[in-house]
């Protein structure tokens, strides 16, 4: 009986020992897993600390005119140019042989003279007219005064302005350039203007003024001065 009790005690002790060993092994495994997770978290934190924060790119800003506003701007430019040409006819400064239609060289010369400052701030005019065309030298470098050459600064606005003046809603800058070719003739022998068709000048859209353009420019300069004086008098007595 004592032997059986002893054997039972030994068996119980062995079972408990096995249970304790299993528990120890489980505890060791859990500790190892926790240590591995902590190490992984520490590694991730270190990597994040080494990586600079990604800069958020600001949204690109692009000036976009509302369609209605842009349309109104072009209309005001067109109306002003037509008013100048009509006033030129009243003064008798318009050359004989020109019909009532607006000619492309007249538009070009008026824009050039306004850009140069022919109105001298005497009256208000659509500001956009002063940034479309400009006098330049034969290489396309912009001039502060009058010269025998000019270039296009803003082909998009020039195209829209010519569309409005001619009532052609589908025209592009090439339509305006084609109108110039029709009127240019031979600048060297008295035409209105000729394109500089080679090298950088062609790319910069540089044009040469002919004798007829230079003569017409003086008449238009006088027209602008007279127009400005009349408007100032009207404003004074208004």
GROMACS .gro file of C-alpha atoms in nm:
model
  238
    1UNK     CA    1   0.000   0.000   0.000
    2UNK     CA    2   0.281   0.238   0.088
    3UNK     CA    3   0.453   0.148  -0.239
    4UNK     CA    4   0.140   0.221  -0.444
    5UNK     CA    5   0.097   0.558  -0.267
    6UNK     CA    6   0.457   0.643  -0.337
    7UNK     CA    7   0.419   0.549  -0.704
    8UNK     CA    8   0.106   0.762  -0.731
    9UNK     CA    9   0.288   1.057  -0.575
   10UNK     CA   10   0.576   1.016  -0.821
   11UNK     CA   11   0.331   1.005  -1.114
   12UNK     CA   12   0.153   1.315  -0.989
   13UNK     CA   13   0.482   1.501  -0.943
   14UNK     CA   14   0.593   1.402  -1.294
   15UNK     CA   15   0.267   1.523  -1.441
   16UNK     CA   16   0.298   1.850  -1.258
   17UNK     CA   17   0.656   1.884  -1.376
   18UNK     CA   18   0.548   1.825  -1.736
   19UNK     CA   19   0.272   2.081  -1.694
   20UNK     CA   20   0.516   2.334  -1.547
   21UNK     CA   21   0.761   2.272  -1.831
   22UNK     CA   22   0.488   2.328  -2.089
   23UNK     CA   23   0.382   2.645  -1.908
   24UNK     CA   24   0.740   2.767  -1.898
   25UNK     CA   25   0.786   2.695  -2.266
   26UNK     CA   26   0.460   2.880  -2.346
   27UNK     CA   27   0.567   3.173  -2.133
   28UNK     CA   28   0.906   3.181  -2.304
   29UNK     CA   29   0.740   3.172  -2.647
   30UNK     CA   30   0.505   3.452  -2.552
   31UNK     CA   31   0.793   3.660  -2.420
   32UNK     CA   32   0.989   3.597  -2.738
   33UNK     CA   33   0.692   3.700  -2.953
   34UNK     CA   34   0.644   4.016  -2.750
   35UNK     CA   35   1.013   4.097  -2.779
   36UNK     CA   36   1.001   4.045  -3.157
   37UNK     CA   37   0.695   4.270  -3.188
   38UNK     CA   38   0.865   4.539  -2.981
   39UNK     CA   39   1.177   4.513  -3.195
   40UNK     CA   40   0.971   4.541  -3.514
   41UNK     CA   41   0.789   4.845  -3.378
   42UNK     CA   42   1.117   5.007  -3.281
   43UNK     CA   43   1.262   4.939  -3.626
   44UNK     CA   44   0.956   5.090  -3.795
   45UNK     CA   45   0.977   5.398  -3.575
   46UNK     CA   46   1.347   5.438  -3.655
   47UNK     CA   47   1.280   5.406  -4.028
   48UNK     CA   48   1.003   5.661  -4.006
   49UNK     CA   49   1.233   5.898  -3.820
   50UNK     CA   50   1.499   5.863  -4.093
   51UNK     CA   51   1.249   5.926  -4.377
   52UNK     CA   52   1.175   6.299  -4.423
   53UNK     CA   53   0.807   6.385  -4.426
   54UNK     CA   54   0.669   6.409  -4.777
   55UNK     CA   55   0.609   6.768  -4.877
   56UNK     CA   56   0.257   6.836  -4.988
   57UNK     CA   57   0.266   7.007  -5.325
   58UNK     CA   58   0.053   7.320  -5.342
   59UNK     CA   59  -0.211   7.315  -5.610
   60UNK     CA   60  -0.096   7.471  -5.936
   61UNK     CA   61  -0.234   7.818  -5.992
   62UNK     CA   62  -0.345   7.913  -6.341
   63UNK     CA   63  -0.516   8.234  -6.426
   64UNK     CA   64  -0.839   8.145  -6.597
   65UNK     CA   65  -1.074   8.411  -6.721
   66UNK     CA   66  -1.443   8.330  -6.686
   67UNK     CA   67  -1.580   8.294  -7.034
   68UNK     CA   68  -1.828   8.579  -6.996
   69UNK     CA   69  -1.561   8.815  -6.859
   70UNK     CA   70  -1.315   8.732  -7.136
   71UNK     CA   71  -1.584   8.780  -7.399
   72UNK     CA   72  -1.666   9.122  -7.256
   73UNK     CA   73  -1.299   9.219  -7.251
   74UNK     CA   74  -1.254   9.132  -7.619
   75UNK     CA   75  -1.578   9.313  -7.708
   76UNK     CA   76  -1.458   9.632  -7.539
   77UNK     CA   77  -1.129   9.617  -7.733
   78UNK     CA   78  -1.310   9.560  -8.061
   79UNK     CA   79  -1.559   9.841  -7.999
   80UNK     CA   80  -1.280  10.084  -7.911
   81UNK     CA   81  -1.085  10.009  -8.230
   82UNK     CA   82  -1.398  10.045  -8.444
   83UNK     CA   83  -1.471  10.377  -8.271
   84UNK     CA   84  -1.124  10.508  -8.356
   85UNK     CA   85  -1.157  10.403  -8.721
   86UNK     CA   86  -1.502  10.561  -8.746
   87UNK     CA   87  -1.365  10.882  -8.594
   88UNK     CA   88  -1.079  10.876  -8.844
   89UNK     CA   89  -1.332  10.867  -9.127
   90UNK     CA   90  -1.519  11.164  -8.975
   91UNK     CA   91  -1.196  11.363  -8.961
   92UNK     CA   92  -1.123  11.275  -9.322
   93UNK     CA   93  -0.796  11.107  -9.224
   94UNK     CA   94  -0.886  10.774  -9.377
   95UNK     CA   95  -0.717  10.720  -9.715
   96UNK     CA   96  -0.934  10.737 -10.026
   97UNK     CA   97  -1.026  10.401 -10.165
   98UNK     CA   98  -1.082  10.226  -9.831
   99UNK     CA   99  -1.433  10.101  -9.777
  100UNK     CA  100  -1.610  10.114  -9.443
  101UNK     CA  101  -1.474   9.772  -9.356
  102UNK     CA  102  -1.201   9.750  -9.093
  103UNK     CA  103  -0.865   9.662  -9.246
  104UNK     CA  104  -0.610   9.448  -9.070
  105UNK     CA  105  -0.333   9.707  -9.101
  106UNK     CA  106  -0.552   9.966  -8.925
  107UNK     CA  107  -0.605   9.732  -8.631
  108UNK     CA  108  -0.231   9.659  -8.613
  109UNK     CA  109  -0.130  10.025  -8.623
  110UNK     CA  110  -0.385  10.133  -8.363
  111UNK     CA  111  -0.272   9.860  -8.123
  112UNK     CA  112   0.094   9.949  -8.180
  113UNK     CA  113   0.036  10.320  -8.121
  114UNK     CA  114  -0.166  10.258  -7.804
  115UNK     CA  115   0.104  10.022  -7.676
  116UNK     CA  116   0.365  10.288  -7.747
  117UNK     CA  117   0.162  10.541  -7.547
  118UNK     CA  118   0.002  10.754  -7.818
  119UNK     CA  119  -0.290  10.837  -7.588
  120UNK     CA  120  -0.053  10.933  -7.304
  121UNK     CA  121  -0.309  10.837  -7.043
  122UNK     CA  122  -0.541  11.113  -7.164
  123UNK     CA  123  -0.842  10.884  -7.176
  124UNK     CA  124  -0.935  10.543  -7.054
  125UNK     CA  125  -0.910  10.260  -7.303
  126UNK     CA  126  -0.925   9.879  -7.271
  127UNK     CA  127  -0.599   9.796  -7.093
  128UNK     CA  128  -0.560   9.467  -7.279
  129UNK     CA  129  -0.489   9.654  -7.604
  130UNK     CA  130  -0.148   9.760  -7.472
  131UNK     CA  131  -0.009   9.408  -7.446
  132UNK     CA  132  -0.087   9.241  -7.779
  133UNK     CA  133   0.161   9.386  -8.032
  134UNK     CA  134   0.476   9.594  -7.982
  135UNK     CA  135   0.745   9.770  -8.179
  136UNK     CA  136   1.075   9.582  -8.198
  137UNK     CA  137   1.400   9.573  -8.393
  138UNK     CA  138   1.461   9.342  -8.687
  139UNK     CA  139   1.571   9.063  -8.449
  140UNK     CA  140   1.253   9.079  -8.242
  141UNK     CA  141   1.395   9.272  -7.945
  142UNK     CA  142   1.130   9.504  -7.808
  143UNK     CA  143   1.183   9.879  -7.856
  144UNK     CA  144   1.070  10.160  -7.628
  145UNK     CA  145   0.993  10.389  -7.924
  146UNK     CA  146   0.859  10.358  -8.276
  147UNK     CA  147   1.048  10.141  -8.523
  148UNK     CA  148   0.998   9.985  -8.861
  149UNK     CA  149   0.928   9.640  -8.714
  150UNK     CA  150   0.673   9.490  -8.478
  151UNK     CA  151   0.601   9.152  -8.323
  152UNK     CA  152   0.308   8.969  -8.167
  153UNK     CA  153   0.322   8.949  -7.787
  154UNK     CA  154  -0.011   8.775  -7.730
  155UNK     CA  155  -0.124   8.572  -8.029
  156UNK     CA  156  -0.428   8.431  -7.848
  157UNK     CA  157  -0.577   8.772  -7.767
  158UNK     CA  158  -0.490   8.902  -8.113
  159UNK     CA  159  -0.675   8.609  -8.268
  160UNK     CA  160  -0.980   8.663  -8.045
  161UNK     CA  161  -0.980   9.036  -8.119
  162UNK     CA  162  -0.964   8.978  -8.495
  163UNK     CA  163  -1.242   8.718  -8.467
  164UNK     CA  164  -1.462   8.973  -8.292
  165UNK     CA  165  -1.389   9.252  -8.537
  166UNK     CA  166  -1.455   9.034  -8.843
  167UNK     CA  167  -1.739   8.833  -8.692
  168UNK     CA  168  -1.551   8.507  -8.748
  169UNK     CA  169  -1.599   8.292  -8.439
  170UNK     CA  170  -1.379   8.005  -8.555
  171UNK     CA  171  -1.066   8.194  -8.661
  172UNK     CA  172  -0.722   8.145  -8.506
  173UNK     CA  173  -0.403   8.350  -8.511
  174UNK     CA  174  -0.329   8.197  -8.851
  175UNK     CA  175  -0.648   8.363  -8.978
  176UNK     CA  176  -0.512   8.699  -8.865
  177UNK     CA  177  -0.171   8.624  -9.016
  178UNK     CA  178  -0.336   8.526  -9.345
  179UNK     CA  179  -0.516   8.862  -9.349
  180UNK     CA  180  -0.179   9.031  -9.308
  181UNK     CA  181  -0.037   8.839  -9.601
  182UNK     CA  182  -0.324   8.960  -9.818
  183UNK     CA  183  -0.248   9.322  -9.728
  184UNK     CA  184   0.128   9.311  -9.704
  185UNK     CA  185   0.239   9.323 -10.067
  186UNK     CA  186   0.608   9.403 -10.079
  187UNK     CA  187   0.722   9.607  -9.780
  188UNK     CA  188   1.043   9.707  -9.956
  189UNK     CA  189   0.849   9.870 -10.238
  190UNK     CA  190   0.564  10.030 -10.052
  191UNK     CA  191   0.339   9.753  -9.915
  192UNK     CA  192   0.181   9.754  -9.572
  193UNK     CA  193   0.408   9.496  -9.408
  194UNK     CA  194   0.600   9.175  -9.465
  195UNK     CA  195   0.688   8.886  -9.238
  196UNK     CA  196   1.048   8.823  -9.147
  197UNK     CA  197   1.042   8.470  -9.281
  198UNK     CA  198   1.376   8.332  -9.165
  199UNK     CA  199   1.544   8.211  -8.847
  200UNK     CA  200   1.446   8.346  -8.509
  201UNK     CA  201   1.239   8.626  -8.661
  202UNK     CA  202   0.992   8.379  -8.807
  203UNK     CA  203   0.960   8.200  -8.475
  204UNK     CA  204   0.913   8.530  -8.289
  205UNK     CA  205   0.649   8.644  -8.541
  206UNK     CA  206   0.838   8.959  -8.638
  207UNK     CA  207   0.699   9.176  -8.920
  208UNK     CA  208   0.835   9.472  -9.112
  209UNK     CA  209   0.629   9.784  -9.174
  210UNK     CA  210   0.616   9.906  -9.532
  211UNK     CA  211   0.591  10.261  -9.665
  212UNK     CA  212   0.210  10.258  -9.672
  213UNK     CA  213   0.195  10.144  -9.310
  214UNK     CA  214   0.433  10.419  -9.198
  215UNK     CA  215   0.226  10.684  -9.378
  216UNK     CA  216  -0.096  10.547  -9.236
  217UNK     CA  217   0.057  10.537  -8.889
  218UNK     CA  218   0.107  10.913  -8.887
  219UNK     CA  219  -0.257  10.969  -8.985
  220UNK     CA  220  -0.373  10.732  -8.712
  221UNK     CA  221  -0.148  10.900  -8.454
  222UNK     CA  222  -0.316  11.230  -8.536
  223UNK     CA  223  -0.657  11.063  -8.514
  224UNK     CA  224  -0.580  10.924  -8.167
  225UNK     CA  225  -0.463  11.265  -8.045
  226UNK     CA  226  -0.775  11.437  -8.178
  227UNK     CA  227  -0.996  11.164  -8.032
  228UNK     CA  228  -0.833  11.196  -7.690
  229UNK     CA  229  -0.876  11.576  -7.689
  230UNK     CA  230  -1.243  11.548  -7.782
  231UNK     CA  231  -1.309  11.292  -7.510
  232UNK     CA  232  -1.132  11.509  -7.253
  233UNK     CA  233  -1.345  11.809  -7.350
  234UNK     CA  234  -1.661  11.600  -7.325
  235UNK     CA  235  -1.560  11.478  -6.981
  236UNK     CA  236  -1.479  11.835  -6.874
  237UNK     CA  237  -1.817  11.976  -6.975
  238UNK     CA  238  -2.015  11.670  -6.867
   0.00000   0.00000   0.00000
